[in-house]
Amino acid sequence: MTVIYIDTLFLLNAAVDYLLLLAAARLAGEPLRRCRFALGAVLGGVYAAAIFLPGLGFLSHPLCRVCSLALMLVAAYGGSRRLLRQGLLFVALTCALGGGVVAIGLLGGTGLTLGHGVFYSALDIKVVLLSAAVCYGVLTLAFQRLGKHSAAAGELVAVKLRLGERSVALTALVDTGNTLTDPASGRPVVVAEGARLAALFPPDCRPGPAELADPASALTRLGVGEWRARFRLLPYRSVGVDRGLLLAVRTDVLEVAGQGRGGVLVALSPTPVSDGGGYQALIGAVWNCGGDRR
């Protein structure tokens, strides 16, 4: 008779679910909201343990499984525009892992088993957690390489922003999903990390970290005198932000791969725009192909 320990069952399935949720998000190119992933993993672990509790066997019904999966995905990815894509990737990765478990079983492995649709191990819980940590490290390294944007693929370009006699060079990601535009002109807006643009401004007109996070107050101080026509507030919407504001500055020249594109409105992001720091700005595809030179 197989003895099942609820604590081991919960921790193992929560660890596996966390890794799968993380992997699916990386493959989908979504921001890594690890706290949300942890919440989804906890729900998955609770469900896996509950199936084996007395009187709760009905939870193994396919309909209950679908509802549990939907709840876990909403907890982990809720609010994302790619919720369906991430959900499908999660299911695909789960199926792949399940197939691997079955293959290990056929080869005579006894460490990890799959029963009632959940994972279980008779190993010591410390060994299970250590194995999960090793898997996490391997997955992180693998998906960092797979998900890394490259200049060779045309995803990363060198850009330079000029404001008067000052200039800043950045690496930008060509983001086809960046639809932010200047409400006045309708032209695409460049989004850049505000901290990276400090060299564009004289010391007394340089927005600090607190002002980037509070653009309305920043405009009160900076939007005066000769800088009145430079700074403005730019409304935006994103995942988790229904109505937000960014401090924006109008630069004189945008250079993409050494080619001038004229003046452009640049939104100053108070946070990094790249999860791994591989780029410091986002530009639309129109700037990279040179379709807009006004």
mmCIF file of C-alpha atoms in Angstrom:
data_model
loop_
_atom_site.group_PDB
_atom_site.id
_atom_site.type_symbol
_atom_site.label_atom_id
_atom_site.label_comp_id
_atom_site.label_asym_id
_atom_site.label_seq_id
_atom_site.Cartn_x
_atom_site.Cartn_y
_atom_site.Cartn_z
ATOM 1 C CA MET A 1 0.000 0.000 0.000
ATOM 2 C CA THR A 2 1.307 3.421 -0.973
ATOM 3 C CA VAL A 3 1.464 5.951 1.873
ATOM 4 C CA ILE A 4 0.907 9.528 0.741
ATOM 5 C CA TYR A 5 2.121 12.421 2.853
ATOM 6 C CA ILE A 6 0.000 15.512 2.303
ATOM 7 C CA ASP A 7 2.819 17.972 3.044
ATOM 8 C CA THR A 8 5.120 16.323 0.491
ATOM 9 C CA LEU A 9 2.297 16.177 -2.031
ATOM 10 C CA PHE A 10 1.503 19.876 -1.593
ATOM 11 C CA LEU A 11 5.102 21.109 -1.716
ATOM 12 C CA LEU A 12 6.061 18.995 -4.716
ATOM 13 C CA ASN A 13 3.065 20.038 -6.818
ATOM 14 C CA ALA A 14 3.389 23.676 -5.796
ATOM 15 C CA ALA A 15 7.075 23.650 -6.808
ATOM 16 C CA VAL A 16 6.326 21.965 -10.133
ATOM 17 C CA ASP A 17 3.421 24.337 -10.855
ATOM 18 C CA TYR A 18 5.598 27.362 -10.075
ATOM 19 C CA LEU A 19 8.276 26.222 -12.504
ATOM 20 C CA LEU A 20 5.697 25.534 -15.209
ATOM 21 C CA LEU A 21 3.994 28.906 -14.705
ATOM 22 C CA LEU A 22 7.369 30.641 -14.850
ATOM 23 C CA ALA A 23 8.411 28.744 -17.967
ATOM 24 C CA ALA A 24 5.134 29.515 -19.758
ATOM 25 C CA ALA A 25 5.490 33.231 -18.983
ATOM 26 C CA ARG A 26 9.062 33.285 -20.271
ATOM 27 C CA LEU A 27 8.053 31.542 -23.491
ATOM 28 C CA ALA A 28 5.193 34.013 -23.957
ATOM 29 C CA GLY A 29 7.548 36.964 -23.411
ATOM 30 C CA GLU A 30 5.482 38.288 -20.505
ATOM 31 C CA PRO A 31 6.741 40.145 -17.405
ATOM 32 C CA LEU A 32 7.707 37.742 -14.614
ATOM 33 C CA ARG A 33 5.311 38.414 -11.746
ATOM 34 C CA ARG A 34 6.771 35.882 -9.359
ATOM 35 C CA CYS A 35 4.371 36.661 -6.496
ATOM 36 C CA ARG A 36 1.434 35.966 -8.805
ATOM 37 C CA PHE A 37 3.090 32.741 -9.973
ATOM 38 C CA ALA A 38 3.607 31.709 -6.348
ATOM 39 C CA LEU A 39 -0.092 32.317 -5.632
ATOM 40 C CA GLY A 40 -1.110 30.194 -8.602
ATOM 41 C CA ALA A 41 1.337 27.465 -7.548
ATOM 42 C CA VAL A 42 -0.073 27.423 -4.010
ATOM 43 C CA LEU A 43 -3.582 26.979 -5.403
ATOM 44 C CA GLY A 44 -2.326 24.121 -7.563
ATOM 45 C CA GLY A 45 -0.633 22.490 -4.567
ATOM 46 C CA VAL A 46 -3.755 22.833 -2.428
ATOM 47 C CA TYR A 47 -5.869 21.235 -5.153
ATOM 48 C CA ALA A 48 -3.393 18.359 -5.568
ATOM 49 C CA ALA A 49 -3.488 17.638 -1.822
ATOM 50 C CA ALA A 50 -7.258 18.062 -1.503
ATOM 51 C CA ILE A 51 -7.965 15.279 -4.016
ATOM 52 C CA PHE A 52 -6.582 12.696 -1.577
ATOM 53 C CA LEU A 53 -8.446 13.946 1.488
ATOM 54 C CA PRO A 54 -11.426 11.875 2.717
ATOM 55 C CA GLY A 55 -14.694 12.932 1.125
ATOM 56 C CA LEU A 56 -13.055 15.118 -1.549
ATOM 57 C CA GLY A 57 -12.477 12.495 -4.193
ATOM 58 C CA PHE A 58 -15.026 14.229 -6.435
ATOM 59 C CA LEU A 59 -12.385 16.891 -7.096
ATOM 60 C CA SER A 60 -10.687 14.488 -9.496
ATOM 61 C CA HIS A 61 -13.648 14.879 -11.886
ATOM 62 C CA PRO A 62 -12.535 16.454 -15.218
ATOM 63 C CA LEU A 63 -14.827 19.445 -14.717
ATOM 64 C CA CYS A 64 -13.257 20.154 -11.336
ATOM 65 C CA ARG A 65 -9.804 19.850 -12.896
ATOM 66 C CA VAL A 66 -10.694 22.401 -15.571
ATOM 67 C CA CYS A 67 -12.064 24.806 -12.954
ATOM 68 C CA SER A 68 -8.926 24.369 -10.829
ATOM 69 C CA LEU A 69 -6.715 25.016 -13.852
ATOM 70 C CA ALA A 70 -8.679 28.130 -14.790
ATOM 71 C CA LEU A 71 -8.458 29.484 -11.229
ATOM 72 C CA MET A 72 -4.704 28.866 -11.099
ATOM 73 C CA LEU A 73 -4.105 30.556 -14.473
ATOM 74 C CA VAL A 74 -6.205 33.594 -13.535
ATOM 75 C CA ALA A 75 -4.330 33.903 -10.239
ATOM 76 C CA ALA A 76 -0.960 33.708 -12.010
ATOM 77 C CA TYR A 77 -1.637 35.552 -15.279
ATOM 78 C CA GLY A 78 -4.824 37.525 -14.629
ATOM 79 C CA GLY A 79 -4.877 40.885 -16.416
ATOM 80 C CA SER A 80 -2.419 39.822 -19.104
ATOM 81 C CA ARG A 81 -3.347 40.390 -22.733
ATOM 82 C CA ARG A 82 -1.814 36.987 -23.480
ATOM 83 C CA LEU A 83 -3.725 35.014 -20.836
ATOM 84 C CA LEU A 84 -4.935 32.404 -23.354
ATOM 85 C CA ARG A 85 -1.478 32.032 -24.903
ATOM 86 C CA GLN A 86 0.185 31.554 -21.538
ATOM 87 C CA GLY A 87 -2.523 29.110 -20.496
ATOM 88 C CA LEU A 88 -1.986 26.979 -23.596
ATOM 89 C CA LEU A 89 1.779 27.035 -23.051
ATOM 90 C CA PHE A 90 1.280 25.966 -19.440
ATOM 91 C CA VAL A 91 -0.905 23.037 -20.526
ATOM 92 C CA ALA A 92 1.638 22.040 -23.196
ATOM 93 C CA LEU A 93 4.511 22.131 -20.702
ATOM 94 C CA THR A 94 2.461 20.145 -18.185
ATOM 95 C CA CYS A 95 1.746 17.484 -20.799
ATOM 96 C CA ALA A 96 5.436 17.356 -21.710
ATOM 97 C CA LEU A 97 6.422 16.951 -18.059
ATOM 98 C CA GLY A 98 3.757 14.294 -17.557
ATOM 99 C CA GLY A 99 5.118 12.401 -20.540
ATOM 100 C CA GLY A 100 8.590 12.607 -19.054
ATOM 101 C CA VAL A 101 7.319 11.186 -15.760
ATOM 102 C CA VAL A 102 5.680 8.272 -17.568
ATOM 103 C CA ALA A 103 8.913 7.653 -19.513
ATOM 104 C CA ILE A 104 10.925 7.610 -16.299
ATOM 105 C CA GLY A 105 8.463 5.137 -14.833
ATOM 106 C CA LEU A 106 8.794 2.853 -17.865
ATOM 107 C CA LEU A 107 12.572 2.941 -17.463
ATOM 108 C CA GLY A 108 12.248 1.768 -13.892
ATOM 109 C CA GLY A 109 12.561 5.080 -12.077
ATOM 110 C CA THR A 110 10.870 5.241 -8.669
ATOM 111 C CA GLY A 111 11.549 8.784 -7.579
ATOM 112 C CA LEU A 112 8.571 10.630 -9.108
ATOM 113 C CA THR A 113 5.129 9.224 -9.895
ATOM 114 C CA LEU A 114 1.970 10.591 -11.480
ATOM 115 C CA GLY A 115 -1.360 9.598 -9.993
ATOM 116 C CA HIS A 116 -4.841 11.126 -10.141
ATOM 117 C CA GLY A 117 -3.300 13.788 -12.366
ATOM 118 C CA VAL A 118 -0.914 15.084 -9.689
ATOM 119 C CA PHE A 119 2.766 14.463 -8.976
ATOM 120 C CA TYR A 120 3.980 12.542 -5.943
ATOM 121 C CA SER A 121 7.371 11.415 -4.655
ATOM 122 C CA ALA A 122 8.343 9.046 -1.891
ATOM 123 C CA LEU A 123 11.673 10.845 -1.532
ATOM 124 C CA ASP A 124 12.597 12.890 1.522
ATOM 125 C CA ILE A 125 11.063 16.363 1.302
ATOM 126 C CA LYS A 126 14.511 17.991 1.481
ATOM 127 C CA VAL A 127 15.582 16.075 -1.596
ATOM 128 C CA VAL A 128 12.377 17.097 -3.374
ATOM 129 C CA LEU A 129 12.910 20.784 -2.614
ATOM 130 C CA LEU A 130 16.583 20.610 -3.607
ATOM 131 C CA SER A 131 15.603 18.980 -6.897
ATOM 132 C CA ALA A 132 13.014 21.706 -7.496
ATOM 133 C CA ALA A 133 15.649 24.384 -6.867
ATOM 134 C CA VAL A 134 18.033 22.748 -9.344
ATOM 135 C CA CYS A 135 15.245 22.522 -11.948
ATOM 136 C CA TYR A 136 14.450 26.180 -11.392
ATOM 137 C CA GLY A 137 18.069 27.155 -12.027
ATOM 138 C CA VAL A 138 18.275 25.053 -15.175
ATOM 139 C CA LEU A 139 14.994 26.423 -16.526
ATOM 140 C CA THR A 140 16.021 29.994 -15.759
ATOM 141 C CA LEU A 141 19.293 29.652 -17.658
ATOM 142 C CA ALA A 142 17.646 27.841 -20.559
ATOM 143 C CA PHE A 143 14.811 30.301 -21.038
ATOM 144 C CA GLN A 144 17.058 33.319 -20.594
ATOM 145 C CA ARG A 145 18.988 32.086 -23.613
ATOM 146 C CA LEU A 146 15.897 31.160 -25.604
ATOM 147 C CA GLY A 147 14.062 34.376 -24.799
ATOM 148 C CA LYS A 148 16.976 36.755 -25.240
ATOM 149 C CA HIS A 149 16.417 39.373 -27.914
ATOM 150 C CA SER A 150 19.227 39.812 -30.397
ATOM 151 C CA ALA A 151 20.517 42.492 -32.714
ATOM 152 C CA ALA A 152 21.120 39.904 -35.435
ATOM 153 C CA ALA A 153 17.392 39.178 -35.572
ATOM 154 C CA GLY A 154 16.614 42.886 -35.901
ATOM 155 C CA GLU A 155 14.958 43.042 -32.489
ATOM 156 C CA LEU A 156 17.580 45.295 -30.870
ATOM 157 C CA VAL A 157 18.861 48.502 -32.440
ATOM 158 C CA ALA A 158 21.221 51.264 -31.356
ATOM 159 C CA VAL A 159 19.454 54.588 -30.886
ATOM 160 C CA LYS A 160 20.616 58.057 -29.914
ATOM 161 C CA LEU A 161 18.471 60.851 -28.544
ATOM 162 C CA ARG A 162 19.543 64.481 -28.887
ATOM 163 C CA LEU A 163 18.237 67.456 -26.957
ATOM 164 C CA GLY A 164 20.094 70.642 -27.786
ATOM 165 C CA GLU A 165 23.814 69.937 -27.477
ATOM 166 C CA ARG A 166 23.270 66.914 -25.247
ATOM 167 C CA SER A 167 22.808 63.317 -26.379
ATOM 168 C CA VAL A 168 22.310 59.850 -24.939
ATOM 169 C CA ALA A 169 22.967 56.503 -26.636
ATOM 170 C CA LEU A 170 20.715 53.553 -25.786
ATOM 171 C CA THR A 171 19.882 50.051 -26.933
ATOM 172 C CA ALA A 172 16.222 49.809 -27.930
ATOM 173 C CA LEU A 173 13.866 46.898 -28.503
ATOM 174 C CA VAL A 174 11.734 47.120 -31.631
ATOM 175 C CA ASP A 175 8.392 46.500 -29.944
ATOM 176 C CA THR A 176 5.529 45.914 -32.383
ATOM 177 C CA GLY A 177 3.134 45.921 -29.438
ATOM 178 C CA ASN A 178 4.061 49.461 -28.432
ATOM 179 C CA THR A 179 1.072 51.498 -29.634
ATOM 180 C CA LEU A 180 1.693 54.573 -27.499
ATOM 181 C CA THR A 181 1.253 57.722 -29.602
ATOM 182 C CA ASP A 182 1.421 61.470 -29.137
ATOM 183 C CA PRO A 183 -2.219 62.632 -28.753
ATOM 184 C CA ALA A 184 -1.363 65.964 -30.410
ATOM 185 C CA SER A 185 0.367 64.658 -33.541
ATOM 186 C CA GLY A 186 -0.529 60.977 -33.635
ATOM 187 C CA ARG A 187 3.154 60.050 -34.068
ATOM 188 C CA PRO A 188 4.617 57.025 -32.224
ATOM 189 C CA VAL A 189 6.239 57.652 -28.848
ATOM 190 C CA VAL A 190 9.563 56.225 -27.727
ATOM 191 C CA VAL A 191 9.507 54.774 -24.194
ATOM 192 C CA ALA A 192 12.826 54.949 -22.337
ATOM 193 C CA GLU A 193 14.044 54.404 -18.806
ATOM 194 C CA GLY A 194 13.974 57.849 -17.227
ATOM 195 C CA ALA A 195 17.119 57.230 -15.184
ATOM 196 C CA ARG A 196 19.067 56.522 -18.388
ATOM 197 C CA LEU A 197 18.236 59.951 -19.844
ATOM 198 C CA ALA A 198 19.712 62.067 -17.047
ATOM 199 C CA ALA A 199 22.544 63.262 -19.311
ATOM 200 C CA LEU A 200 20.015 64.952 -21.636
ATOM 201 C CA PHE A 201 19.121 67.581 -19.052
ATOM 202 C CA PRO A 202 21.038 70.235 -17.140
ATOM 203 C CA PRO A 203 21.240 69.470 -13.417
ATOM 204 C CA ASP A 204 18.491 71.931 -12.416
ATOM 205 C CA CYS A 205 16.051 70.523 -15.004
ATOM 206 C CA ARG A 206 16.772 66.852 -14.480
ATOM 207 C CA PRO A 207 13.818 64.773 -13.212
ATOM 208 C CA GLY A 208 14.728 62.576 -10.269
ATOM 209 C CA PRO A 209 13.379 59.095 -9.428
ATOM 210 C CA ALA A 210 10.615 60.491 -7.201
ATOM 211 C CA GLU A 211 9.500 62.905 -9.935
ATOM 212 C CA LEU A 212 9.423 60.155 -12.549
ATOM 213 C CA ALA A 213 7.059 58.238 -10.267
ATOM 214 C CA ASP A 214 4.935 61.383 -9.740
ATOM 215 C CA PRO A 215 4.829 62.993 -13.195
ATOM 216 C CA ALA A 216 2.214 65.616 -12.293
ATOM 217 C CA SER A 217 4.437 67.095 -9.588
ATOM 218 C CA ALA A 218 7.440 66.858 -11.897
ATOM 219 C CA LEU A 219 5.672 68.875 -14.580
ATOM 220 C CA THR A 220 4.860 71.588 -12.049
ATOM 221 C CA ARG A 221 8.570 72.083 -11.395
ATOM 222 C CA LEU A 222 10.032 71.369 -14.812
ATOM 223 C CA GLY A 223 7.424 72.736 -17.202
ATOM 224 C CA VAL A 224 8.378 76.378 -16.809
ATOM 225 C CA GLY A 225 10.483 78.890 -18.693
ATOM 226 C CA GLU A 226 12.281 77.642 -21.782
ATOM 227 C CA TRP A 227 11.393 74.046 -20.880
ATOM 228 C CA ARG A 228 7.655 74.697 -20.971
ATOM 229 C CA ALA A 229 7.386 73.404 -24.539
ATOM 230 C CA ARG A 230 9.603 70.411 -23.830
ATOM 231 C CA PHE A 231 7.866 68.599 -20.988
ATOM 232 C CA ARG A 232 4.327 67.305 -20.957
ATOM 233 C CA LEU A 233 2.161 64.592 -19.429
ATOM 234 C CA LEU A 234 1.364 61.559 -21.549
ATOM 235 C CA PRO A 235 -1.651 59.356 -20.691
ATOM 236 C CA TYR A 236 -1.249 55.622 -21.173
ATOM 237 C CA ARG A 237 -2.918 52.295 -20.465
ATOM 238 C CA SER A 238 -1.246 48.965 -19.769
ATOM 239 C CA VAL A 239 -1.804 45.679 -17.987
ATOM 240 C CA GLY A 240 -2.908 46.508 -14.450
ATOM 241 C CA VAL A 241 -3.029 50.261 -15.160
ATOM 242 C CA ASP A 242 -6.309 51.550 -16.549
ATOM 243 C CA ARG A 243 -5.365 55.236 -16.549
ATOM 244 C CA GLY A 244 -1.797 56.313 -15.960
ATOM 245 C CA LEU A 245 0.486 59.237 -16.699
ATOM 246 C CA LEU A 246 4.097 59.387 -17.809
ATOM 247 C CA LEU A 247 6.374 62.396 -17.886
ATOM 248 C CA ALA A 248 7.430 62.948 -21.503
ATOM 249 C CA VAL A 249 9.997 65.195 -23.131
ATOM 250 C CA ARG A 250 10.210 66.329 -26.735
ATOM 251 C CA THR A 251 13.695 65.693 -28.114
ATOM 252 C CA ASP A 252 15.226 67.290 -31.196
ATOM 253 C CA VAL A 253 16.530 64.193 -32.962
ATOM 254 C CA LEU A 254 16.085 60.439 -32.799
ATOM 255 C CA GLU A 255 18.813 58.423 -34.516
ATOM 256 C CA VAL A 256 18.153 54.755 -35.256
ATOM 257 C CA ALA A 257 21.198 52.755 -36.357
ATOM 258 C CA GLY A 258 22.896 56.034 -37.283
ATOM 259 C CA GLN A 259 19.999 57.379 -39.363
ATOM 260 C CA GLY A 260 18.136 60.525 -38.271
ATOM 261 C CA ARG A 261 14.400 60.318 -37.710
ATOM 262 C CA GLY A 262 13.692 63.894 -36.646
ATOM 263 C CA GLY A 263 12.271 65.015 -33.330
ATOM 264 C CA VAL A 264 10.297 62.586 -31.193
ATOM 265 C CA LEU A 265 8.328 62.556 -27.958
ATOM 266 C CA VAL A 266 10.014 60.317 -25.384
ATOM 267 C CA ALA A 267 8.069 58.932 -22.412
ATOM 268 C CA LEU A 268 10.220 58.611 -19.299
ATOM 269 C CA SER A 269 9.499 55.303 -17.584
ATOM 270 C CA PRO A 270 10.114 55.324 -13.798
ATOM 271 C CA THR A 271 10.986 51.606 -13.950
ATOM 272 C CA PRO A 272 13.227 49.472 -16.209
ATOM 273 C CA VAL A 273 11.609 48.499 -19.502
ATOM 274 C CA SER A 274 13.627 45.271 -19.762
ATOM 275 C CA ASP A 275 13.328 42.378 -17.317
ATOM 276 C CA GLY A 276 16.955 41.389 -17.844
ATOM 277 C CA GLY A 277 18.455 44.803 -18.622
ATOM 278 C CA GLY A 278 19.312 43.962 -22.235
ATOM 279 C CA TYR A 279 17.769 47.183 -23.548
ATOM 280 C CA GLN A 280 16.784 50.580 -22.139
ATOM 281 C CA ALA A 281 14.107 51.793 -24.553
ATOM 282 C CA LEU A 282 11.165 50.647 -26.655
ATOM 283 C CA ILE A 283 10.540 51.928 -30.168
ATOM 284 C CA GLY A 284 7.841 51.116 -32.679
ATOM 285 C CA ALA A 285 8.631 49.297 -35.909
ATOM 286 C CA VAL A 286 7.875 52.486 -37.868
ATOM 287 C CA TRP A 287 10.998 54.147 -36.446
ATOM 288 C CA ASN A 288 13.217 51.212 -37.335
ATOM 289 C CA CYS A 289 12.086 51.079 -40.972
ATOM 290 C CA GLY A 290 12.282 54.838 -41.365
ATOM 291 C CA GLY A 291 8.654 55.262 -42.333
ATOM 292 C CA ASP A 292 8.156 58.455 -40.356
ATOM 293 C CA ARG A 293 10.749 61.236 -40.758
ATOM 294 C CA ARG A 294 8.620 64.269 -40.021
#
